mmCIF file of C-alpha atoms in Angstrom:
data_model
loop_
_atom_site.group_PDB
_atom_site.id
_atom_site.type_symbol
_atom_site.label_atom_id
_atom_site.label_comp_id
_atom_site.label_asym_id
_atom_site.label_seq_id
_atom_site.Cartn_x
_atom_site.Cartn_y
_atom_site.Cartn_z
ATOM 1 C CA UNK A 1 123.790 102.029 -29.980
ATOM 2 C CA UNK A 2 122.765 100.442 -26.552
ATOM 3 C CA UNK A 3 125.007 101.838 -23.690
ATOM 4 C CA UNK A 4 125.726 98.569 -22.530
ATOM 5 C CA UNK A 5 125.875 95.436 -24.743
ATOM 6 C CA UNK A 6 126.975 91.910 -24.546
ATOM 7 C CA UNK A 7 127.621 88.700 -27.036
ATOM 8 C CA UNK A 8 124.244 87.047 -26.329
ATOM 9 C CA UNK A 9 126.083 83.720 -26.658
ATOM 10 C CA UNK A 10 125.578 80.655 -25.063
ATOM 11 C CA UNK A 11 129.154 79.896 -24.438
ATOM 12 C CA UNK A 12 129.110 76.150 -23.964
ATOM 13 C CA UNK A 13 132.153 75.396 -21.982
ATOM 14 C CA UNK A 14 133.966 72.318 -21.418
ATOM 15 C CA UNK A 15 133.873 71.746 -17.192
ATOM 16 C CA UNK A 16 137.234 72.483 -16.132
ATOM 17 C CA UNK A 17 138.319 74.836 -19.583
ATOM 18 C CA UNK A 18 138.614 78.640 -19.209
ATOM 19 C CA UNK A 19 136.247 81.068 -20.966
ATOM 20 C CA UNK A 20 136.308 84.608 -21.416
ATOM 21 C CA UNK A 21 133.431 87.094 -22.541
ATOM 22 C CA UNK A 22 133.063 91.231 -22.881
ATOM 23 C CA UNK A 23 130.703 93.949 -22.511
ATOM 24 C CA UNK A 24 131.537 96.887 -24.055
ATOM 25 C CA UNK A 25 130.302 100.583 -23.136
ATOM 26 C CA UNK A 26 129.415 103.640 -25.051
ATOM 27 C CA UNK A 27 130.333 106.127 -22.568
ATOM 28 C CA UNK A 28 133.893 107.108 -22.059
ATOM 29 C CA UNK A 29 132.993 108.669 -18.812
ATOM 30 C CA UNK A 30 131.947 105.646 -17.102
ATOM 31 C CA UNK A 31 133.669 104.726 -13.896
ATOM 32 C CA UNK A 32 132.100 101.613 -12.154
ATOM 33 C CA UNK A 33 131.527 98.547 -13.897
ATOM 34 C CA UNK A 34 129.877 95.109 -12.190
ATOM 35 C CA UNK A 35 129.183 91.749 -13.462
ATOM 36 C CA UNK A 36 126.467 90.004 -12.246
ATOM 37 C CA UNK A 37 125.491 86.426 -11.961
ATOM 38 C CA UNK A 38 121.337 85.734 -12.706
ATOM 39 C CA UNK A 39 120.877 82.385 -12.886
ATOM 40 C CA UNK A 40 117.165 81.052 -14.468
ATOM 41 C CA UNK A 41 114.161 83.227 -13.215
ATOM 42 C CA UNK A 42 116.021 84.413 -10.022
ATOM 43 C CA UNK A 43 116.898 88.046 -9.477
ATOM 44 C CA UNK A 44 121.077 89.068 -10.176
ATOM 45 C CA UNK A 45 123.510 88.447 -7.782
ATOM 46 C CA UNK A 46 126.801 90.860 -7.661
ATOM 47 C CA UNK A 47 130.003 88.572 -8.628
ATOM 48 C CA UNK A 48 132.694 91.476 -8.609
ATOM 49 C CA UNK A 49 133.246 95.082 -8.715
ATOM 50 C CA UNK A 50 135.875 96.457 -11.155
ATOM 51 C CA UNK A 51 136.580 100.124 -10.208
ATOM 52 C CA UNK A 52 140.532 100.436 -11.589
ATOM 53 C CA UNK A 53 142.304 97.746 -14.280
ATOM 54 C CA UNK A 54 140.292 95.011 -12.960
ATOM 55 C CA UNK A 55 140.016 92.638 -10.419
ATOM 56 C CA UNK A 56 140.427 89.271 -9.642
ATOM 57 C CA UNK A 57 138.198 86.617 -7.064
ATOM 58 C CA UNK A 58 139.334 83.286 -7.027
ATOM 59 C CA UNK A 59 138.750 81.618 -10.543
ATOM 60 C CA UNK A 60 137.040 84.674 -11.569
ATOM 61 C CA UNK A 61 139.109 87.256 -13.075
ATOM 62 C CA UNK A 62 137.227 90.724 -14.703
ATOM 63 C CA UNK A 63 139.488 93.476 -16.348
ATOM 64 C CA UNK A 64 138.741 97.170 -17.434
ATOM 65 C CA UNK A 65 139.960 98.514 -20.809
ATOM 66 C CA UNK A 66 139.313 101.958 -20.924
ATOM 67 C CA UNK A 67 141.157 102.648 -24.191
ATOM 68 C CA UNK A 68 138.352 100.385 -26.010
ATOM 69 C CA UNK A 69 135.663 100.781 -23.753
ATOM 70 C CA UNK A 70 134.831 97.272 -22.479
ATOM 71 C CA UNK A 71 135.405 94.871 -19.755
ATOM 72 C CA UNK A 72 136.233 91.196 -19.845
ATOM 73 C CA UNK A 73 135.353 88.426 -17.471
ATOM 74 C CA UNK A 74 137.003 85.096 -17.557
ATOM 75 C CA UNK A 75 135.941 81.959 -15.654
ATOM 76 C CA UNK A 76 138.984 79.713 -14.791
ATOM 77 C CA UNK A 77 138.335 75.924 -14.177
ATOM 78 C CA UNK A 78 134.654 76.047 -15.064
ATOM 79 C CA UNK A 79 132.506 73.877 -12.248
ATOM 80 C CA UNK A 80 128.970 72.995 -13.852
ATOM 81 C CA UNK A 81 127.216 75.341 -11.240
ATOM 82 C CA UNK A 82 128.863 78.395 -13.025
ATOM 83 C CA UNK A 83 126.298 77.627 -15.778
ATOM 84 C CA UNK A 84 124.041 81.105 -15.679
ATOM 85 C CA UNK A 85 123.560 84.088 -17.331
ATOM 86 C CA UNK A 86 126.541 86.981 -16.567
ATOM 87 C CA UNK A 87 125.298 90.515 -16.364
ATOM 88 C CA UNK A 88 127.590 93.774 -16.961
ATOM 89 C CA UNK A 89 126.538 96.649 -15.639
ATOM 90 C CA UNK A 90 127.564 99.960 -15.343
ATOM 91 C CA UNK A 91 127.020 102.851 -12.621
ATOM 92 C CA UNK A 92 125.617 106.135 -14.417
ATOM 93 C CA UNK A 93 125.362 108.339 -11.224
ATOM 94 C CA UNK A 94 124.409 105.974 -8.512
ATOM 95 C CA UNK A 95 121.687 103.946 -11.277
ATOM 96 C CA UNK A 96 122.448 100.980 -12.542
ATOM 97 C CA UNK A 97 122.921 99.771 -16.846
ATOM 98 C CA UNK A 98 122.521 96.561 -17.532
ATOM 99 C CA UNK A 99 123.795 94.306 -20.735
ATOM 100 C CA UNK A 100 121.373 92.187 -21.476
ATOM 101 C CA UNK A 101 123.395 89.432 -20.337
ATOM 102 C CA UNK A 102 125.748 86.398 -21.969
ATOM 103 C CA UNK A 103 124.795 82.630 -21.281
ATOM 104 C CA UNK A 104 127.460 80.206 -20.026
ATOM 105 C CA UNK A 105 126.699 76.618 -20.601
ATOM 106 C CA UNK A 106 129.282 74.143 -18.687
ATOM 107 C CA UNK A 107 128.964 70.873 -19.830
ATOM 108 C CA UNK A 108 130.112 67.398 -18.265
ATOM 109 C CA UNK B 1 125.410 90.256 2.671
ATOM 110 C CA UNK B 2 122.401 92.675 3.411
ATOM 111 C CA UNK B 3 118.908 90.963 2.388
ATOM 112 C CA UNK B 4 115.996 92.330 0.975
ATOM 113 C CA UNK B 5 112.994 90.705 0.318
ATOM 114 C CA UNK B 6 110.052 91.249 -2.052
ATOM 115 C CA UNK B 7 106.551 89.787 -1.750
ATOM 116 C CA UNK B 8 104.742 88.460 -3.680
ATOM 117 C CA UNK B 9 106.994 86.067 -5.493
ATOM 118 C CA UNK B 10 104.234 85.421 -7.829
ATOM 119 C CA UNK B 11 101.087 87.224 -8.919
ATOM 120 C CA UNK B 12 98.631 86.090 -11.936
ATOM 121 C CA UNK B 13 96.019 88.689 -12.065
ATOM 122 C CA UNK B 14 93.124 89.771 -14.118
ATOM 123 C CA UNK B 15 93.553 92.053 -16.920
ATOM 124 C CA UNK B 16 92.272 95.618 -15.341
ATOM 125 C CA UNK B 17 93.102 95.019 -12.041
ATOM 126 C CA UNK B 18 95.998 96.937 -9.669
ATOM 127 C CA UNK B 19 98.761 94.574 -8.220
ATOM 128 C CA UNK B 20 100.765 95.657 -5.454
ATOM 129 C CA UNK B 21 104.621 94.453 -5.012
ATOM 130 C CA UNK B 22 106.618 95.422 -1.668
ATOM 131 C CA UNK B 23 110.602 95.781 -1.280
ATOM 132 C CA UNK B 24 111.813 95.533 2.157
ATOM 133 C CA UNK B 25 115.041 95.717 3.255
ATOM 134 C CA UNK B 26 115.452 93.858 6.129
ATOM 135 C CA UNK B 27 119.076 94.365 8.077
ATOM 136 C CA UNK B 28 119.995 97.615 6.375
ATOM 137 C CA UNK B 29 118.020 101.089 5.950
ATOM 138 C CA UNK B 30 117.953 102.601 2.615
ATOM 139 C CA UNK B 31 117.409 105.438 1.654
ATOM 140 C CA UNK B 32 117.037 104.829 -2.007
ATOM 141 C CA UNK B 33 115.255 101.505 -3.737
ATOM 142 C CA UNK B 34 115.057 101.060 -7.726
ATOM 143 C CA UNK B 35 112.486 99.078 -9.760
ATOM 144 C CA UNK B 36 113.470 97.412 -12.674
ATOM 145 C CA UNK B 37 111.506 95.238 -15.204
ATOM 146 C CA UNK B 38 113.065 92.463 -17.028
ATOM 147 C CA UNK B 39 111.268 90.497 -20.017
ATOM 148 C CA UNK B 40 112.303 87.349 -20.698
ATOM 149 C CA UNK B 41 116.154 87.247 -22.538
ATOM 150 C CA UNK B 42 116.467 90.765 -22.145
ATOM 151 C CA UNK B 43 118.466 93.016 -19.603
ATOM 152 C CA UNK B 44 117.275 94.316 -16.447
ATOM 153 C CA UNK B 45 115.613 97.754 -17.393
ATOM 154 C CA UNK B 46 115.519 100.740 -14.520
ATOM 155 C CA UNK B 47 111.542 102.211 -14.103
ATOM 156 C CA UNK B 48 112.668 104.291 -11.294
ATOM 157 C CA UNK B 49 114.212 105.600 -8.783
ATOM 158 C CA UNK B 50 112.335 105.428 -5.178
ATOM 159 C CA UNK B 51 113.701 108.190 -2.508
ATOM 160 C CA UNK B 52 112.445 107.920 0.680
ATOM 161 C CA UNK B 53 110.356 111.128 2.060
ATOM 162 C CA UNK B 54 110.076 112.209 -1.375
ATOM 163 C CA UNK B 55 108.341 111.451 -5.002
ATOM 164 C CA UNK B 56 110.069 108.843 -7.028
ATOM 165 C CA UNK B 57 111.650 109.374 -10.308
ATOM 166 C CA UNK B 58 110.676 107.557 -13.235
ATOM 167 C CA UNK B 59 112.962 106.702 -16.445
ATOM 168 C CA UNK B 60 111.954 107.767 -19.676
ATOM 169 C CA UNK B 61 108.953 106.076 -21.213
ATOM 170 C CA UNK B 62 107.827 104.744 -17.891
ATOM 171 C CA UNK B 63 104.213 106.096 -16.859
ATOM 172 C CA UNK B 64 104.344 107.411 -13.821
ATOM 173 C CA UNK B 65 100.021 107.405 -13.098
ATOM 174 C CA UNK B 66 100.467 103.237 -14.052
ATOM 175 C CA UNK B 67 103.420 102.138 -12.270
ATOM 176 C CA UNK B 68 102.563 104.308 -8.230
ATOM 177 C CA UNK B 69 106.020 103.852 -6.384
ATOM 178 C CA UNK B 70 105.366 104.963 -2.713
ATOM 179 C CA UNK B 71 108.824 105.096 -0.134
ATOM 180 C CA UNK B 72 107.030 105.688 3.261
ATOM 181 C CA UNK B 73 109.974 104.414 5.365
ATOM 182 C CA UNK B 74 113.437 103.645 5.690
ATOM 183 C CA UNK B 75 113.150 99.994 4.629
ATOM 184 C CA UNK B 76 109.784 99.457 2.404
ATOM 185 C CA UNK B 77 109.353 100.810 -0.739
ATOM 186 C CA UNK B 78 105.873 99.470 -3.356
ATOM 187 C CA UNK B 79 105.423 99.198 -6.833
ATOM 188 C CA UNK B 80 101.587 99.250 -7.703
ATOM 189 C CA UNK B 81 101.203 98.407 -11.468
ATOM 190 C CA UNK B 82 97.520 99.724 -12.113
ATOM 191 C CA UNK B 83 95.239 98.560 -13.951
ATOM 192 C CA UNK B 84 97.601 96.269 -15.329
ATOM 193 C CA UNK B 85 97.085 94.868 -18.883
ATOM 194 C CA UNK B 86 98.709 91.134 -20.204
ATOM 195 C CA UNK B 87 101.986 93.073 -21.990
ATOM 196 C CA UNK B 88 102.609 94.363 -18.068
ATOM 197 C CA UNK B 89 103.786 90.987 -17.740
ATOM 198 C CA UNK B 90 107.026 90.751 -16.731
ATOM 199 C CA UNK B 91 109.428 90.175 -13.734
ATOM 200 C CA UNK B 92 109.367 92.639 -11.608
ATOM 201 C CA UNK B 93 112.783 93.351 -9.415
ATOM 202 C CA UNK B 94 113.699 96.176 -6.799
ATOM 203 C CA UNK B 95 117.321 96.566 -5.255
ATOM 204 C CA UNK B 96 117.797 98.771 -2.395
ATOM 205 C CA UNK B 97 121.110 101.138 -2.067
ATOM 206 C CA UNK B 98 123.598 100.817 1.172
ATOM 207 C CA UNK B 99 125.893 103.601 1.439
ATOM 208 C CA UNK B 100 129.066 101.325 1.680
ATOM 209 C CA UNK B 101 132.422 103.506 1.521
ATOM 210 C CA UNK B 102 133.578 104.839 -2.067
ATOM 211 C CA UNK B 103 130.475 103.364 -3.808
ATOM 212 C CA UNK B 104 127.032 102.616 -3.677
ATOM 213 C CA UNK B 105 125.941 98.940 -3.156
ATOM 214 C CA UNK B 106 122.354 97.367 -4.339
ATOM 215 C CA UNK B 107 121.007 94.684 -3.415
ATOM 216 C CA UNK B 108 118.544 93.235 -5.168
ATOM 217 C CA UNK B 109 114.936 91.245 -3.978
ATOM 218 C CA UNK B 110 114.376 88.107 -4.839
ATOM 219 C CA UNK B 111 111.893 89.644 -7.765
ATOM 220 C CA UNK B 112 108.228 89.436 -8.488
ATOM 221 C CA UNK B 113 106.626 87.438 -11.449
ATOM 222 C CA UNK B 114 103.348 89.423 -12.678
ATOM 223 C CA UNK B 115 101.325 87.256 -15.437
ATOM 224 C CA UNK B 116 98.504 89.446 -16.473
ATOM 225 C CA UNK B 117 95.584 87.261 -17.869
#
């Protein structure tokens, strides 16, 4: 089992609907979870940190479960530029885990 | 944001030949810088770890005699894939690590795209 995996998708969104995606982990003791935004052939850009229960940044929301070992993101009010690829990753002792990522697709 | 930049952008070599990448950090120092190799729809994958003043550390299944990482300073770390064959081909991305309160931050380069002929 990869340590960090991700629904593949594309989740092709509505502009303006909501849309919600997980990565889930395989080790309990993980602490420090980050999505990341990669858009086509550019490197990832850090969208939030989610260190306790989650966190929230505007129309971006991301939330820890512990109990079942994954975190959630959800997009509120999707704008067409939040068409990308989403990246969880987790910290294992100062190195980085990636998922290999989930597409969003926000159409007109 | 701190920025760090990686030249080149884009490299199309020869098969056989070495290919040098560079990771700079330019507003921050940092002490530690990490290579990672992504192939197209798949995650970012850690190569290693580069630690400045001393030898990187490579992930498992990573050749340390192909991919040299050298950390000479506080803000430049280089990747030099040798003799680099066409399934090297890949993009190529470093981050570099700010101490910033209760965690560690990366930030990552721009990346490098190797196509291997």
């Amino acid at each position: 089992r990869k340590e960090v995996e991700q629904d593949p998708g594309p989740f092709n969104v509505p502009e303006g609907a909501t849309v919600a995606f997980n990565c889930t982990y395989s080790n309990s003791a993980s602490q420090s979870f980050f999505w990341y935004r990669q858009d086509c052939r550019k490197e990832p850009k850090l969208l939030m940190s989610v260190y306790s229960s989650g966190n929230e940044d505007g129309r971006f929301t991301a939330q820890l479960n512990r109990a079942s070992q994954y975190i959630s993101l959800l997009i509120r009010d999707s704008k067409l530029s939040d068409s990308a690829t989403y990246l969880c990753a987790r910290d294992s002792w100062g190195k980085l885990q990636f998922g290999a990522g989930t597409q969003v697709v926000v159409t007109p | 944001g701190a920025v760090v930049s990686q030249h080149p952008s884009r490299v199309i070599c020869k098969s056989g030949t070495s290919v040098k990448i560079e990771c700079r950090s330019l507003d921050f120092q940092a002490t530690t810088m990490f290579w990672y190799r992504q192939f197209p729809k798949q995650s970012l994958m850690l190569m290693a770890t580069s630690n400045e003043g001393s030898k990187a550390t490579y992930e498992q299944g990573v050749e340390k005699d192909k991919f040299l990482i050298n950390h000479a300073s506080l803000t430049l770390s280089t990747l030099t894939v040798t003799s680099a064959h066409p399934e090297d081909s890949s993009f190529y991305i470093c981050s570099a690590n700010r101490d910033s309160g209760a965690y560690n931050e990366q930030f990552f380069g721009p990346g490098t795209r190797l196509t291997v002929l």
